[in-house]
GROMACS .gro file of C-alpha atoms in nm:
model
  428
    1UNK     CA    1   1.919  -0.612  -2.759
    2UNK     CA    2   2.275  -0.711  -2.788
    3UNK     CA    3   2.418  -0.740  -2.424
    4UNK     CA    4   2.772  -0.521  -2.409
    5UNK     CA    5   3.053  -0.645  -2.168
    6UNK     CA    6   2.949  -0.427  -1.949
    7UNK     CA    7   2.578  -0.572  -1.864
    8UNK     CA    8   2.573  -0.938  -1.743
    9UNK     CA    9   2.495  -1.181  -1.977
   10UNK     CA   10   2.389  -1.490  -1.754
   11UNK     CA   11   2.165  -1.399  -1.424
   12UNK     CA   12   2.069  -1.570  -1.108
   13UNK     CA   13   1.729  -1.410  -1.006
   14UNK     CA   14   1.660  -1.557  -0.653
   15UNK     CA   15   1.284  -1.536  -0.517
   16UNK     CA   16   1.295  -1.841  -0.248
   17UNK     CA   17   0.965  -1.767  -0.077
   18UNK     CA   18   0.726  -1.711  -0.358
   19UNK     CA   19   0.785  -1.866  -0.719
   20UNK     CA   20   0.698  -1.628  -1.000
   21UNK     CA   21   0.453  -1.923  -1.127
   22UNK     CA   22   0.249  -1.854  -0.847
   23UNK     CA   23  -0.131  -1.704  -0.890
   24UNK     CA   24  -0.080  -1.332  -0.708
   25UNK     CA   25  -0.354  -1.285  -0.450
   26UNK     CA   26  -0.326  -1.676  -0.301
   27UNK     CA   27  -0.103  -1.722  -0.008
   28UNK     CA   28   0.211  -1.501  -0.007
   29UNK     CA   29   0.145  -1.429  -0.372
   30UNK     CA   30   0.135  -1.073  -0.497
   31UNK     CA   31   0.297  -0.777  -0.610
   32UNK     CA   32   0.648  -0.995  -0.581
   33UNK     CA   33   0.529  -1.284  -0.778
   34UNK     CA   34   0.402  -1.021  -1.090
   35UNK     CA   35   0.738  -0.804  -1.027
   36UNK     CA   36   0.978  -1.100  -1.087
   37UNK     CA   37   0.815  -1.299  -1.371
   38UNK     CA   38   0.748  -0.971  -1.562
   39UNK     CA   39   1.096  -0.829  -1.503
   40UNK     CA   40   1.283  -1.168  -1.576
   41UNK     CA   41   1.087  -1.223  -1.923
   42UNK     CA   42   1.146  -0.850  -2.032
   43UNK     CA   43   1.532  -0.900  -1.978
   44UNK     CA   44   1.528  -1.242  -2.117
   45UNK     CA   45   1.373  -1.069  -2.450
   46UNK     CA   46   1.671  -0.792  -2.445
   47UNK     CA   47   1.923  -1.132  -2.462
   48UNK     CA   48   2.026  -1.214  -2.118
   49UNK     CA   49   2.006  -1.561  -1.983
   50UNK     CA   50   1.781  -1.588  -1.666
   51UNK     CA   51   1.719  -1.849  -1.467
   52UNK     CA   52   1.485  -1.826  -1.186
   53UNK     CA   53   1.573  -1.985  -0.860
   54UNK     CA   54   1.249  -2.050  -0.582
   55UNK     CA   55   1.180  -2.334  -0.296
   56UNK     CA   56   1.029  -2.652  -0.447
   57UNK     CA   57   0.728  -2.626  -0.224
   58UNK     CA   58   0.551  -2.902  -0.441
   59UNK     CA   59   0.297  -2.764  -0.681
   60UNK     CA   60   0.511  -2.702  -0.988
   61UNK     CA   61   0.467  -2.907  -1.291
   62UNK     CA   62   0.864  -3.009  -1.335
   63UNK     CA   63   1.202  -2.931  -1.145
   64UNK     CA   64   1.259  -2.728  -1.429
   65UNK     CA   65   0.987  -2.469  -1.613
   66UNK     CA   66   1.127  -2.375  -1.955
   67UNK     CA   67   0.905  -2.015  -1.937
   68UNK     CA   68   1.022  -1.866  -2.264
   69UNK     CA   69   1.346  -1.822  -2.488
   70UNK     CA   70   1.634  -1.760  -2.227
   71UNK     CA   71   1.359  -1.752  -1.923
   72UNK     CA   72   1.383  -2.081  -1.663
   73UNK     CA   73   1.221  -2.108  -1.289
   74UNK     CA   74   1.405  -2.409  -1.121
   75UNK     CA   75   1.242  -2.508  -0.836
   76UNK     CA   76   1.534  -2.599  -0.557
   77UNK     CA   77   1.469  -2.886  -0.277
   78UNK     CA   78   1.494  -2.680   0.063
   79UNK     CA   79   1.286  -2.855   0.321
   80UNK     CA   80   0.976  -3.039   0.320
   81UNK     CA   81   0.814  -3.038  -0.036
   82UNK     CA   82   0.529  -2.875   0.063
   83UNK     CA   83   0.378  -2.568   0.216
   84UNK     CA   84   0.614  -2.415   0.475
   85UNK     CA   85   0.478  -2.094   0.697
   86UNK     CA   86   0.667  -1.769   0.597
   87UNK     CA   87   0.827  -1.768   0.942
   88UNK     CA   88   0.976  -2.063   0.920
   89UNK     CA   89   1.142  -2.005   0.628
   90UNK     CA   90   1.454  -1.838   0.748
   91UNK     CA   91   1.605  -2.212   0.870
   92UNK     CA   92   1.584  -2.356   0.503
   93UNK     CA   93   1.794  -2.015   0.376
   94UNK     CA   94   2.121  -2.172   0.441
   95UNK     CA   95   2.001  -2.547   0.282
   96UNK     CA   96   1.864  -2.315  -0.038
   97UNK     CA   97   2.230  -2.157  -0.074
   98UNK     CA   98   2.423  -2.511  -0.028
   99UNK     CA   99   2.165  -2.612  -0.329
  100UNK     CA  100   2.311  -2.311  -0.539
  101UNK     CA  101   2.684  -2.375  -0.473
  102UNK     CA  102   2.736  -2.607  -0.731
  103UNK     CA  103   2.601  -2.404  -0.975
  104UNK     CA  104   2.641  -2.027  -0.897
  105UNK     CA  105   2.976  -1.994  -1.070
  106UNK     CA  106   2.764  -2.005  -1.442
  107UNK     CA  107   2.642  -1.712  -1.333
  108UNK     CA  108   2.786  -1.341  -1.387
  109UNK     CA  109   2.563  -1.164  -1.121
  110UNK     CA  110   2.281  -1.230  -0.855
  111UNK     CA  111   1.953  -1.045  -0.834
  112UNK     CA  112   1.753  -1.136  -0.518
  113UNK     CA  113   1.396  -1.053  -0.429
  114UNK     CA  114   1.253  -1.009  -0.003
  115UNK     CA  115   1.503  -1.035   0.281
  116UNK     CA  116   1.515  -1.420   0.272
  117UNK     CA  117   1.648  -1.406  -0.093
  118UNK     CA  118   1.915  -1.123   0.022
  119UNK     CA  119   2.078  -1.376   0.226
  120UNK     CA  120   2.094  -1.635   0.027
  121UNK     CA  121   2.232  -1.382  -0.238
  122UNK     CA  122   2.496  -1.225   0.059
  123UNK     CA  123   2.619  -1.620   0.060
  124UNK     CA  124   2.700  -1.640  -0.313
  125UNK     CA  125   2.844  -1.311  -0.326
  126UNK     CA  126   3.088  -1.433  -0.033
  127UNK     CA  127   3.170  -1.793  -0.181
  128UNK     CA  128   3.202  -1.714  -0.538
  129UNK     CA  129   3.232  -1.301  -0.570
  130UNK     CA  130   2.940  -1.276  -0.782
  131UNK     CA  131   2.779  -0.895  -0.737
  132UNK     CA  132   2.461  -0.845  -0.587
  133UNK     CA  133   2.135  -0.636  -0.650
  134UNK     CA  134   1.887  -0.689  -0.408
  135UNK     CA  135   1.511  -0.562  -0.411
  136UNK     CA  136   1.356  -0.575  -0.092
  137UNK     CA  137   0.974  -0.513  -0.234
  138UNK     CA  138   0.886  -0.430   0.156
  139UNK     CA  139   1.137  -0.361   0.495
  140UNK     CA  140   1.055  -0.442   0.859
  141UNK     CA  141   1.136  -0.143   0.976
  142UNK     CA  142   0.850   0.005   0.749
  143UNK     CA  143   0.639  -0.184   0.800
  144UNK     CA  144   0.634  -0.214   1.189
  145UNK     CA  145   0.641   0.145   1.194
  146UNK     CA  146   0.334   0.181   0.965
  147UNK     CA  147   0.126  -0.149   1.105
  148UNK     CA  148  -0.214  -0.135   1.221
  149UNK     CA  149  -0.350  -0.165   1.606
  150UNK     CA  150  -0.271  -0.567   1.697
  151UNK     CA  151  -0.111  -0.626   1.318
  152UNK     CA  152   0.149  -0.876   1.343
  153UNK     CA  153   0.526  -0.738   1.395
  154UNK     CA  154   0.819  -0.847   1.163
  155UNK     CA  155   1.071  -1.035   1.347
  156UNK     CA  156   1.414  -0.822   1.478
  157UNK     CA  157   1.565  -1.158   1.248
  158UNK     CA  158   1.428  -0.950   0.967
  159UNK     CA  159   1.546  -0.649   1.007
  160UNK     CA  160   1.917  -0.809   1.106
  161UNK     CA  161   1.883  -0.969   0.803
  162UNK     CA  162   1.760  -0.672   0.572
  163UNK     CA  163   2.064  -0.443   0.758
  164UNK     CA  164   2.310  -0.786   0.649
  165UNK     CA  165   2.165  -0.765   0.280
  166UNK     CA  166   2.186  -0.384   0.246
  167UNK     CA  167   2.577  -0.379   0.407
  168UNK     CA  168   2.706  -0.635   0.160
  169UNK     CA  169   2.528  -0.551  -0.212
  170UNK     CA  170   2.677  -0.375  -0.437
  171UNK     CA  171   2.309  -0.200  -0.552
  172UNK     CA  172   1.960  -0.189  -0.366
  173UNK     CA  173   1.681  -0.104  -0.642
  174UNK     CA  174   1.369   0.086  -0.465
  175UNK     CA  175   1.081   0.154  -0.652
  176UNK     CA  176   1.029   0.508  -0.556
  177UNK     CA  177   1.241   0.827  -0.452
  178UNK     CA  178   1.021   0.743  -0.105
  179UNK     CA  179   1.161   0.395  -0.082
  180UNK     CA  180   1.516   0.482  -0.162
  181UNK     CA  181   1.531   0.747   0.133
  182UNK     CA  182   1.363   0.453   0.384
  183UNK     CA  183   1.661   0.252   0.278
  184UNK     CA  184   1.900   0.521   0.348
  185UNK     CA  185   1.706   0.647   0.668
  186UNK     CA  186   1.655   0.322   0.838
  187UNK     CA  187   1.894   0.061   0.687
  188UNK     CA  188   2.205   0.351   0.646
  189UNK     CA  189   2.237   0.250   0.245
  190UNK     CA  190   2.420   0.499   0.058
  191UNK     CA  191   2.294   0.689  -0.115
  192UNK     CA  192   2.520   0.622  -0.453
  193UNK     CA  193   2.432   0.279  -0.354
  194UNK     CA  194   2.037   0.264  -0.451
  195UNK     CA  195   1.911   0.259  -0.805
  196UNK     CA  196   1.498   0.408  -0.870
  197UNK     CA  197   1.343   0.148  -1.100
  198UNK     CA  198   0.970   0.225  -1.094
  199UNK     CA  199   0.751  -0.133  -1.134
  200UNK     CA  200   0.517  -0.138  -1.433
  201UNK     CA  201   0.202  -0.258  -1.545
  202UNK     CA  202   0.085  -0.512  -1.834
  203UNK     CA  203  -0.044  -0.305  -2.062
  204UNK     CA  204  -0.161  -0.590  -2.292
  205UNK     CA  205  -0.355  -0.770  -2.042
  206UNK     CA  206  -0.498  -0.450  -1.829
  207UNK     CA  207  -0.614  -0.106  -2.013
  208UNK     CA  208  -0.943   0.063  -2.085
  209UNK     CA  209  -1.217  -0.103  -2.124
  210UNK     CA  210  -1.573  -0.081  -2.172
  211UNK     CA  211  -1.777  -0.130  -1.840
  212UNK     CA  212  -2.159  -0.245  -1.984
  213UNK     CA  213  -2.003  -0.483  -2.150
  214UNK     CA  214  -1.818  -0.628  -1.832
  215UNK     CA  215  -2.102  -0.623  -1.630
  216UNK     CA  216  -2.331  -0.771  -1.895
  217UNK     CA  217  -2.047  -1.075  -1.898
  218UNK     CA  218  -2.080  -1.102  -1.535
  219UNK     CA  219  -2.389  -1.080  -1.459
  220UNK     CA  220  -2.341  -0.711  -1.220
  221UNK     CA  221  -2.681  -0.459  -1.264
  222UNK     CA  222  -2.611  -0.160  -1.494
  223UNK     CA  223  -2.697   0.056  -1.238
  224UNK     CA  224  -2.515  -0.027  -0.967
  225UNK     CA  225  -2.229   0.165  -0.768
  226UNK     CA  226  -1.944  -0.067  -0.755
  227UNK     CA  227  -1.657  -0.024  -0.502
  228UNK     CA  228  -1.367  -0.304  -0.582
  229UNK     CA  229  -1.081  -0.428  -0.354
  230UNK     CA  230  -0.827  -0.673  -0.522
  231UNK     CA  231  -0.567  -0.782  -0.311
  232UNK     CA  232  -0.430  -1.068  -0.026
  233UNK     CA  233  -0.672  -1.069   0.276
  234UNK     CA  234  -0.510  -0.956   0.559
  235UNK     CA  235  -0.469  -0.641   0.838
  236UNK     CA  236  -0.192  -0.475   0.641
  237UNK     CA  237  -0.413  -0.455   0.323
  238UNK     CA  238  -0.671  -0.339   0.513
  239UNK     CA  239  -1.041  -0.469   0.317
  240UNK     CA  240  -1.267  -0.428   0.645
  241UNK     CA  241  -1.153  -0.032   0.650
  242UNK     CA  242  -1.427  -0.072   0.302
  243UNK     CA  243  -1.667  -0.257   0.396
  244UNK     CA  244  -1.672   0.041   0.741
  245UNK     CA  245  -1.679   0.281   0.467
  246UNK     CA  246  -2.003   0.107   0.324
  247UNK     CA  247  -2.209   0.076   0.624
  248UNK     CA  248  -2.124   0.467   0.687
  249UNK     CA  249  -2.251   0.515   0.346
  250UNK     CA  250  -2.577   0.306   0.413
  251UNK     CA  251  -2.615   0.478   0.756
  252UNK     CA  252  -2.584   0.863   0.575
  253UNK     CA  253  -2.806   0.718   0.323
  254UNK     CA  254  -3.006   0.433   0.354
  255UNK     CA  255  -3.143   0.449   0.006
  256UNK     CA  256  -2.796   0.361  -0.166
  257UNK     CA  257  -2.858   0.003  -0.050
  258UNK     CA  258  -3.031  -0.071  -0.399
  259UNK     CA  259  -2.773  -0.010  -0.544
  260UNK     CA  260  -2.381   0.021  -0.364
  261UNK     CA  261  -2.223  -0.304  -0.381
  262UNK     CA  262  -1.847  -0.371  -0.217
  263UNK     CA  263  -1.694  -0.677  -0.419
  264UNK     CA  264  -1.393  -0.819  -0.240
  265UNK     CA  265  -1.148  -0.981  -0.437
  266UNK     CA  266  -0.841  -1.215  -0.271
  267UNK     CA  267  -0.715  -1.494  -0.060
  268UNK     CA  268  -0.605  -1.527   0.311
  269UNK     CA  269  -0.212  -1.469   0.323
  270UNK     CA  270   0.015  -1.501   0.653
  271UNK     CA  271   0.022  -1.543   0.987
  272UNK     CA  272  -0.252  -1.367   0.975
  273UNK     CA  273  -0.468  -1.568   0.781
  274UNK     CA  274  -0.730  -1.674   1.046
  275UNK     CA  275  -0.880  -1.288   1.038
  276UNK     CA  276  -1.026  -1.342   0.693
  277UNK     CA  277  -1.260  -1.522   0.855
  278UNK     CA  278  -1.369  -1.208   1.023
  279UNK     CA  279  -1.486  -0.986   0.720
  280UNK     CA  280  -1.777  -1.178   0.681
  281UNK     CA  281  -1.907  -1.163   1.056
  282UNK     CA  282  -1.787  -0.787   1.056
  283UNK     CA  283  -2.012  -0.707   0.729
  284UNK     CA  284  -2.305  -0.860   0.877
  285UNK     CA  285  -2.296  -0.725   1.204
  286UNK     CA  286  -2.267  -0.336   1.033
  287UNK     CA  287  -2.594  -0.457   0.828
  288UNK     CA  288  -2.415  -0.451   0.498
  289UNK     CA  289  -2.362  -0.844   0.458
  290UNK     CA  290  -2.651  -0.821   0.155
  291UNK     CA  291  -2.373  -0.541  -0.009
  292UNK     CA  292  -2.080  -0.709   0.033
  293UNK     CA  293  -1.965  -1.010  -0.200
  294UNK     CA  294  -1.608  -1.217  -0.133
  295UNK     CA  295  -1.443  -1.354  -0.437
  296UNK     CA  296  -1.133  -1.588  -0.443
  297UNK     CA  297  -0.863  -1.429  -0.613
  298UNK     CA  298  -0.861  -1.471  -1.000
  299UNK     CA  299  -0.658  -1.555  -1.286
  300UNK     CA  300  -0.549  -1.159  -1.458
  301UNK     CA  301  -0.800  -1.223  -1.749
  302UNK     CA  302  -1.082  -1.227  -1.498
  303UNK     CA  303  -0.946  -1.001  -1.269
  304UNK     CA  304  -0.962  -0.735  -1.600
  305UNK     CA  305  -1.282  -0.767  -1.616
  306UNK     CA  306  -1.352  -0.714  -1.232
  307UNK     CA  307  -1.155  -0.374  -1.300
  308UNK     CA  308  -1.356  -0.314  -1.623
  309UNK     CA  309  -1.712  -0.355  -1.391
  310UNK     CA  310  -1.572  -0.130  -1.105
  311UNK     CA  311  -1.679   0.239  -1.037
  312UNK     CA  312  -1.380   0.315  -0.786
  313UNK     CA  313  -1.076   0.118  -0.674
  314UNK     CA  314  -1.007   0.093  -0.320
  315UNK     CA  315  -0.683   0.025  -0.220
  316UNK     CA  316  -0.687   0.075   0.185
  317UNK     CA  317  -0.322  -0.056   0.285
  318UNK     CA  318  -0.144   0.043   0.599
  319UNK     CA  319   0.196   0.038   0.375
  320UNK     CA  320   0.244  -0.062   0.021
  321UNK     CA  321   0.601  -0.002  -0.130
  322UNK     CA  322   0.481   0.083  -0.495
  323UNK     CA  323   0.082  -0.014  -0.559
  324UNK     CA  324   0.042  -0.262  -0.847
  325UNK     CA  325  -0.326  -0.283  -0.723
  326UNK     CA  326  -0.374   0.070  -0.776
  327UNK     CA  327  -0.189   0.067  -1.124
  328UNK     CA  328  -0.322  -0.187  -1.256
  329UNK     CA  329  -0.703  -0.012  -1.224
  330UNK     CA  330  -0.599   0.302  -1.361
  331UNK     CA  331  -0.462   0.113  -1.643
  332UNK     CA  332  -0.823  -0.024  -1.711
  333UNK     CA  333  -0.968   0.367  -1.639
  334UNK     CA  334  -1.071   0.334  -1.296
  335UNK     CA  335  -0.993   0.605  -1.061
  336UNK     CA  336  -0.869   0.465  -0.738
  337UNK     CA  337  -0.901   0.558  -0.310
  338UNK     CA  338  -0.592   0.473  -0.141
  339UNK     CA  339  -0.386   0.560   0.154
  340UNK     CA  340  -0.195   0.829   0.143
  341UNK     CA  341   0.113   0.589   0.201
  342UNK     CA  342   0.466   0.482   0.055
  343UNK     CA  343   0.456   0.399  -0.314
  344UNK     CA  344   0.048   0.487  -0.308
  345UNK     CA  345   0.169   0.897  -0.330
  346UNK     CA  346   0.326   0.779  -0.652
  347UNK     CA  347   0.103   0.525  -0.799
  348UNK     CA  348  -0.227   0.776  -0.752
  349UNK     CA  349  -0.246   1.124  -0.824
  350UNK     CA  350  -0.446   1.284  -0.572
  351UNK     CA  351  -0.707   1.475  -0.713
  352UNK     CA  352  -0.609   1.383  -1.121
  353UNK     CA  353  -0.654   1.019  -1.101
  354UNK     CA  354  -0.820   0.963  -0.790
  355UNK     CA  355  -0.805   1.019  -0.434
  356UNK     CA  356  -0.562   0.998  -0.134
  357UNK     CA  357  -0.691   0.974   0.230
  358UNK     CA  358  -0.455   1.060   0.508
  359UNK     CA  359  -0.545   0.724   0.759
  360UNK     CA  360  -0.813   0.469   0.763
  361UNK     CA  361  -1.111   0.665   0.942
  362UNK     CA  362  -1.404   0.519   0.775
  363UNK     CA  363  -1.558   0.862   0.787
  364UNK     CA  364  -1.308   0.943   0.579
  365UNK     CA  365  -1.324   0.648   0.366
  366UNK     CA  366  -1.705   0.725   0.278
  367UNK     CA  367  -1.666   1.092   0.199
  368UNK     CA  368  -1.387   0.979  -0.071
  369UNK     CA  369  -1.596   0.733  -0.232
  370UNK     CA  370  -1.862   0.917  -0.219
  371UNK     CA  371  -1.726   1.196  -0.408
  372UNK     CA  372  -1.609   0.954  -0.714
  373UNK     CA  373  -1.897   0.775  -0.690
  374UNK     CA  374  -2.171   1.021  -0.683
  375UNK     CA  375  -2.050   1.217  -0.965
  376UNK     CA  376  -1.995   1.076  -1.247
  377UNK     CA  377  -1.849   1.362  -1.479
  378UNK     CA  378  -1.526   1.326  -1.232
  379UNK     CA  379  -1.534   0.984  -1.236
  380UNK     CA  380  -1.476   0.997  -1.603
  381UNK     CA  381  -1.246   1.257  -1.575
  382UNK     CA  382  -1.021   1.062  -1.329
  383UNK     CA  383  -1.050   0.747  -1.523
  384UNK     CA  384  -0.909   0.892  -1.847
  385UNK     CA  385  -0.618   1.053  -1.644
  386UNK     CA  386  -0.571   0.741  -1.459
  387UNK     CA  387  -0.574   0.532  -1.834
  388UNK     CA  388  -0.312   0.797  -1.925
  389UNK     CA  389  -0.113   0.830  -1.606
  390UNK     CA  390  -0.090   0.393  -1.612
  391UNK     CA  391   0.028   0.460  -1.964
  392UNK     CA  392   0.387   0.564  -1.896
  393UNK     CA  393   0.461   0.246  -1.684
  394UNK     CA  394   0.545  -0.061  -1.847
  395UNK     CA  395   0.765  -0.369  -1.771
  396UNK     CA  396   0.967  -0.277  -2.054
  397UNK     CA  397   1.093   0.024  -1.905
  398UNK     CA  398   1.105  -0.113  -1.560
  399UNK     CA  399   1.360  -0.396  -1.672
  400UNK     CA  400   1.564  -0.137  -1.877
  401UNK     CA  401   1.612   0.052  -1.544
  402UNK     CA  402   1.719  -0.312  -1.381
  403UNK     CA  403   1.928  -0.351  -1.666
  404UNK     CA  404   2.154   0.001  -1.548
  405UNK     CA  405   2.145  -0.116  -1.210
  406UNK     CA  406   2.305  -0.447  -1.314
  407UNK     CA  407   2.561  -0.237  -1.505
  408UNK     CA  408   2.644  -0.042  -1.215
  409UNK     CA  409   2.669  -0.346  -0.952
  410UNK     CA  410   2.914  -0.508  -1.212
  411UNK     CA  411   3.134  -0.193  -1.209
  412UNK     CA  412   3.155  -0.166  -0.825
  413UNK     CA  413   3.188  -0.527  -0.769
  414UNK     CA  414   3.524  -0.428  -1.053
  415UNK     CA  415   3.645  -0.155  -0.843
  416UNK     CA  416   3.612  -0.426  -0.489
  417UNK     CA  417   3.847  -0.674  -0.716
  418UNK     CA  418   4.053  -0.411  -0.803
  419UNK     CA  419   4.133  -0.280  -0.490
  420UNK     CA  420   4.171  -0.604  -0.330
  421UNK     CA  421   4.416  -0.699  -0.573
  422UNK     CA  422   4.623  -0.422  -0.545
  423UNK     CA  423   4.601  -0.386  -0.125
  424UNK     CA  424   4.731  -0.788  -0.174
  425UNK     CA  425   4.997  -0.705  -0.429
  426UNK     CA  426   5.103  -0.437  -0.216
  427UNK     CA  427   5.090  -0.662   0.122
  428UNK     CA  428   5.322  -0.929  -0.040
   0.00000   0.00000   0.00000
């Protein structure tokens, strides 16, 4: 694409917490990590020049990762070099700006990603004028209203700092109609201020696939019933609201036992991390610990092939602000379970390609699953809608909607000069 003066041509793209290089499912790795380096290489093919800014935290291979043509992630000293808890990051914000001082002014516009970014983003914006789009991915406010019984509560810091972020950009890009109103609801964003940009899917690594020949690669019986949860292990996501399902399942019917297994894909993630520990206890005190298998989370090759092997998708989050779980196994033909929840409405269909379930009553849970996995004429039925419903998202488009948003920031952050200029003319 040949970038017009009125799209930026050089980009800041600020994730400070997370680096894009990251494996998604370890640590704070996850939907953010896949959002950012998908979206920066699919404008970086269209011709603009982005560079990746994250927290040196130690683990990547050079200061500076040449990705692809136009594509950098530079990896800024903030802090210890090393592993820093997600809570403590809000002290190293104003350290990670200082870092970007000397260099912001290359840049024709800021996009950050997650509250932390935002205010490093807010600082640039004030020091050198450069306009801001910020993506907040998830919002305290949500998410404390949405957590589950003794889940951890965002910090009021957070949602000072989202209100800070969402006051000073020029565009806020949600990834549903849902998310938009939340921002407008509980932050007061205008609504002329937020941009719809719908997160997509890589269709070249995940689509439909054939599942004897998965299982015959992995070694999982023909005949079994496989439920699959792929995601960071902790309350919000929600995995032991499954393996409750199962046991109900085994306790309606003890003869499924030959057969149901419950794979459990991910890594422990937050402040929370200590209650992965529990799942294991918790499956073997319902009687299902022979069902239930716990994988680390895997490269997106393997992961495919998890999908591929899968009968049904569960995806049991307390709040998710899109889904890329749930996409990304309806791109591969599974249909998926999920809450009826946030982005979830828009990533499953209820009823077309898959199932929604209002709350996480593991009664409820069961009777879902049961009803994809017991009949298998809807379960094919559901997978080819969810192949086709997958279809229509792609990073492609998703960056081409980022692309407008940038246009529009640019213009307003025009107007701001503009009217500055002239209330100062006017002054003198």
């Amino acid at each position: 694409m040949d970038v017009s003066v009125d799209y930026p041509r050089r980009v800041a793209m600020v994730s400070l917490h997370t680096s894009p290089l990251a494996t998604p499912g370890v640590g704070d790795a996850g939907g953010l990590n896949v959002y950012v380096a998908e979206v920066a290489r699919r404008l970086a093919e269209r011709g603009l020049h982005v560079d990746v800014f994250t927290r040196d935290d130690g683990t990547a291979p050079a200061e500076v990762v040449e990705v692809d043509d136009n594509l950098r992630v530079l990896h800024v000293p903030a802090g210890p070099r090393g592993p820093v808890a997600k809570e403590d990051l809000p002290d190293l914000v104003p350290e990670f700006s200082d870092r970007l001082e000397s260099v912001a002014s290359a840049y024709d516009l800021v996009h950050s990603h997650y509250w932390l970014s935002g205010m490093v983003g807010l600082a640039l914006r004030r020091s050198h004028g450069l306009p801001l789009v910020h993506t907040m991915h998830t919002m305290a406010r949500v998410k404390n209203g949405s957590r589950p019984s003794g889940g951890v509560t965002e910090p009021d810091l957070r949602a000072l700092g989202e209100s800070q972020v969402v006051s000073g950009a020029e565009v806020l890009t949600a990834n549903t109609e849902d998310e938009a109103a939340d921002l407008v609801r509980a932050y007061g964003a205008r609504p002329d201020q937020v941009s719809v940009v719908p997160p997509g899917v890589d269709l070249h690594t995940f689509h439909p696939c054939d599942q004897q020949e998965s299982r015959e690669l992995l070694g999982v019986a023909q005949d079994a019933q496989v439920v699959l949860f792929v995601g960071r292990i902790q309350p919000l996501k929600a995995p032991d609201v499954l393996i409750r399902a199962v046991a109900r399942l085994l306790e309606r019917e003890p003869a499924r036992r030959r057969h149901l297994r419950l794979i459990v894909i991910g890594s422990a993630s937050g402040p929370d991390a200590g209650w992965s520990g529990t799942l294991a206890p918790l499956a073997e005190q319902l009687g299902v610990g022979d069902v239930v298998e716990f994988r680390p989370h895997a490269e997106r090759s393997e992961l495919f092939r998890y999908y591929c092997v899968s009968d049904v998708v569960g995806v049991p989050s307390y709040s998710e602000s899109f889904g890329l779980v749930a996409l990304e196994a309806q791109a591969c033909g599974r249909p998926v379970v999920a809450t009826d929840v946030g982005g979830l409405r828009h990533a499953v269909r209820d009823s077309h390609t898959g199932r929604l379930v209002d709350g996480h009553d593991p009664d409820d849970w069961a009777d879902m699953l049961a009803e994809v996995l017991d009949h298998p004429a809807e379960r094919v039925r559901l997978g080819a809608n969810a192949a086709a419903h997958a279809s229509r998202f792609s990073w492609s488009t998703t960056a081409a909607a980022t692309l407008e948003a940038y246009g529009d920031a640019l213009r307003v952050a025009r107007r701001r000069s503009f009217i500055t200029g002239a209330w100062f003319e006017r002054g003198r």
